[in-house]
Amino acid sequence: MDIFLIVDILKLAGMYILMSLGFVVIYKASHVLNLAQPGLVMLASFIGLQVLPQNFENPTSFSKLSLTLALMIVGGIILGLVVYRYFIQPLSGTSRISIVLMTLAALFLLEAVVDLIWPGDSGFMALPGITIGFQINETTYIRLFDLLPPVVGLVVWLALVLFYRLSRQGIRVQAVAENSSLAARRGININHIGAVSWAIAVVVGV
């Protein structure tokens, strides 16, 4: 099998790991399918496309990328809290299908916002190291940038596994998912768990 094909598959796998983790975080906390996750990823992508330069000859610096990513993560946390507070929390106690439909409505809203601000836009992000690569043989050149998605995907997946298994907050999330009524009687704040889960899901999307 062609080495480039293997790397390409791993690159796509890394992106899909991150996409799926956004679904898993919400489902693990509430057993609700978060249909808004693709819209959150799309919004973060267009913001990054707007802020970061699109010039291969002059890629963005690592410091600017770090600052941009930090600000987007903070913005993602705020957006996750807002989505939960005004879209999801008011539906507490209703059927799960109602919440799923609300996440679908949030997806349509995010798509409308992106289409209004960036109608028909496309492009690429000239990230640090985008021109660095390895010549494997005469016909195969692998960019360092193509190796990052699977690494980032695995790191985020491992961080979430440790969060759910070792942290007190992660154990509370599992308790709420198992039996929210019993968890509430034991003093666990259900709304707090929901807000944290949505914030994490949006940050994973970013």
Coordinates of C-alpha atoms in Angstrom, one line a residue:
M1 CA 0.0 0.0 0.0
D2 CA 1.2 3.5 -0.8
I3 CA 2.7 5.3 2.2
F4 CA 1.0 8.5 1.3
L5 CA -2.4 6.8 1.2
I6 CA -1.7 5.4 4.8
V7 CA -0.8 8.9 6.0
D8 CA -3.9 10.4 4.3
I9 CA -6.1 7.8 6.0
L10 CA -4.5 8.5 9.4
K11 CA -5.0 12.3 8.9
L12 CA -8.7 11.8 8.2
A13 CA -9.0 9.4 11.1
G14 CA -7.5 12.0 13.4
M15 CA -10.1 14.6 12.3
Y16 CA -13.0 12.2 12.6
I17 CA -11.8 11.2 16.1
L18 CA -12.1 14.9 17.2
M19 CA -15.4 15.3 15.5
S20 CA -16.8 12.1 17.1
L21 CA -15.5 13.1 20.5
G22 CA -17.8 16.2 20.4
F23 CA -20.8 13.8 20.0
V24 CA -19.5 11.4 22.7
V25 CA -19.0 14.1 25.4
I26 CA -22.7 15.3 25.2
Y27 CA -24.1 11.8 24.8
K28 CA -22.1 10.5 27.8
A29 CA -23.5 13.2 30.0
S30 CA -27.1 13.2 28.8
H31 CA -27.7 10.4 26.3
V32 CA -28.6 13.0 23.8
L33 CA -27.3 13.1 20.2
N34 CA -25.7 16.6 19.7
L35 CA -26.6 17.4 16.1
A36 CA -25.2 20.9 16.5
Q37 CA -21.6 19.7 16.7
P38 CA -20.8 19.9 12.9
G39 CA -22.0 23.5 13.0
L40 CA -19.7 24.3 15.9
V41 CA -16.8 22.9 14.0
M42 CA -17.7 24.8 10.9
L43 CA -18.0 28.1 12.8
A44 CA -14.6 27.6 14.4
S45 CA -13.1 26.7 11.0
F46 CA -14.4 29.9 9.4
I47 CA -13.2 32.1 12.3
G48 CA -9.7 30.5 12.0
L49 CA -9.8 31.1 8.2
Q50 CA -10.7 34.8 8.9
V51 CA -8.0 35.4 11.4
L52 CA -5.0 33.4 10.2
P53 CA -3.1 34.3 7.0
Q54 CA -3.6 32.3 3.8
N55 CA -0.1 32.6 2.3
F56 CA 2.1 29.6 2.1
E57 CA 5.2 31.9 1.6
N58 CA 4.5 33.7 4.8
P59 CA 2.8 31.2 7.2
T60 CA 1.5 32.4 10.6
S61 CA 3.9 32.4 13.5
F62 CA 3.6 29.9 16.3
S63 CA 3.0 32.7 18.8
K64 CA 0.1 34.1 16.8
L65 CA -1.3 30.6 16.3
S66 CA -1.1 29.9 20.1
L67 CA -2.8 33.2 20.9
T68 CA -5.5 32.7 18.3
L69 CA -6.1 29.1 19.5
A70 CA -6.3 30.3 23.2
L71 CA -8.8 33.0 22.4
M72 CA -10.9 30.6 20.3
I73 CA -10.9 28.0 23.1
V74 CA -12.1 30.7 25.6
G75 CA -14.7 31.7 23.0
G76 CA -15.7 28.1 22.6
I77 CA -16.2 27.7 26.3
I78 CA -18.4 30.8 26.4
L79 CA -20.4 29.6 23.3
G80 CA -20.9 26.1 24.9
L81 CA -22.2 27.7 28.1
V82 CA -24.5 30.0 26.1
V83 CA -25.9 27.1 23.9
Y84 CA -26.6 25.0 27.0
R85 CA -28.1 27.9 29.0
Y86 CA -30.5 29.2 26.4
F87 CA -31.1 26.2 24.1
I88 CA -30.7 23.0 26.2
Q89 CA -31.4 23.9 29.9
P90 CA -34.9 25.3 29.3
L91 CA -35.8 21.8 28.0
S92 CA -34.7 20.0 31.1
G93 CA -37.3 17.4 32.1
T94 CA -38.7 17.1 28.6
S95 CA -38.2 14.1 26.3
R96 CA -34.8 13.5 24.8
I97 CA -36.1 13.8 21.3
S98 CA -37.1 17.4 22.1
I99 CA -33.5 18.2 23.1
V100 CA -32.2 16.5 20.0
L101 CA -34.5 18.6 17.8
M102 CA -33.2 21.7 19.6
T103 CA -29.6 20.8 18.8
L104 CA -30.7 20.4 15.2
A105 CA -32.2 23.9 15.4
A106 CA -28.9 25.2 16.8
L107 CA -27.2 23.6 13.8
F108 CA -29.4 25.5 11.4
L109 CA -28.8 28.7 13.3
L110 CA -25.0 28.2 13.1
E111 CA -25.2 27.4 9.4
A112 CA -27.3 30.6 8.8
V113 CA -24.7 32.7 10.8
V114 CA -21.8 31.3 8.8
D115 CA -23.6 31.8 5.5
L116 CA -24.5 35.4 6.4
I117 CA -20.9 36.3 7.5
W118 CA -18.9 34.2 5.0
P119 CA -21.2 33.6 2.0
G120 CA -19.5 31.1 -0.3
D121 CA -16.0 31.6 1.2
S122 CA -13.3 28.9 1.1
G123 CA -9.6 28.8 1.6
F124 CA -6.8 27.3 3.7
M125 CA -4.8 28.2 6.8
A126 CA -1.0 28.7 6.4
L127 CA -0.1 27.1 9.8
P128 CA 3.4 26.9 11.2
G129 CA 5.4 24.0 9.7
I130 CA 3.1 23.6 6.7
T131 CA 6.1 23.6 4.4
I132 CA 8.1 21.1 6.4
G133 CA 8.1 17.5 5.3
F134 CA 10.0 14.3 4.7
Q135 CA 11.0 12.8 1.3
I136 CA 10.3 9.1 1.8
N137 CA 11.3 8.0 -1.7
E138 CA 11.4 9.4 -5.2
T139 CA 7.6 9.7 -5.5
T140 CA 6.4 10.2 -1.9
Y141 CA 6.7 13.4 0.1
I142 CA 5.0 13.5 3.5
R143 CA 4.3 16.9 5.1
L144 CA 4.8 17.2 8.9
F145 CA 1.4 18.9 9.0
D146 CA -0.3 15.7 7.7
L147 CA 1.0 13.8 10.8
L148 CA -0.5 16.2 13.3
P149 CA -4.2 15.3 13.1
P150 CA -3.9 11.7 14.3
V151 CA -1.5 12.8 17.1
V152 CA -3.8 15.6 18.2
G153 CA -6.9 13.3 18.0
L154 CA -5.2 10.6 20.2
V155 CA -4.0 13.2 22.7
V156 CA -7.5 14.7 23.1
W157 CA -9.1 11.2 23.3
L158 CA -6.6 10.1 26.0
A159 CA -7.2 13.4 27.9
L160 CA -10.9 12.8 27.9
V161 CA -10.5 9.2 29.0
L162 CA -8.4 10.3 32.0
F163 CA -10.9 13.1 32.7
Y164 CA -13.8 10.6 33.0
R165 CA -11.9 8.0 34.9
L166 CA -9.7 10.0 37.3
S167 CA -11.3 13.4 37.9
R168 CA -14.1 14.0 40.4
Q169 CA -16.0 16.0 37.7
G170 CA -15.7 13.2 35.2
I171 CA -17.1 10.7 37.7
R172 CA -20.0 13.0 38.4
V173 CA -20.7 13.2 34.6
Q174 CA -20.9 9.4 34.5
A175 CA -23.2 9.4 37.6
V176 CA -25.6 11.9 35.9
A177 CA -25.6 9.8 32.7
E178 CA -26.4 6.6 34.7
N179 CA -29.2 8.1 36.8
S180 CA -29.8 11.8 36.8
S181 CA -32.5 11.7 39.5
L182 CA -30.3 9.7 41.9
A183 CA -27.3 11.9 41.1
A184 CA -29.4 15.0 41.9
R185 CA -30.5 13.5 45.2
R186 CA -26.8 12.9 46.1
G187 CA -26.1 16.6 45.6
I188 CA -24.7 16.7 42.1
N189 CA -25.7 19.9 40.2
I190 CA -27.2 18.5 37.0
N191 CA -27.1 21.9 35.2
H192 CA -23.5 22.4 36.1
I193 CA -22.6 19.0 34.6
G194 CA -24.5 19.8 31.4
A195 CA -22.8 23.2 31.1
V196 CA -19.4 21.7 31.5
S197 CA -20.1 18.9 29.0
W198 CA -21.2 21.4 26.4
A199 CA -18.2 23.6 27.0
I200 CA -15.9 20.6 26.5
A201 CA -17.8 19.6 23.3
V202 CA -17.3 23.0 21.8
V203 CA -13.7 23.2 22.8
V204 CA -13.1 19.8 21.1
G205 CA -14.7 21.2 18.0
V206 CA -12.4 24.2 18.1

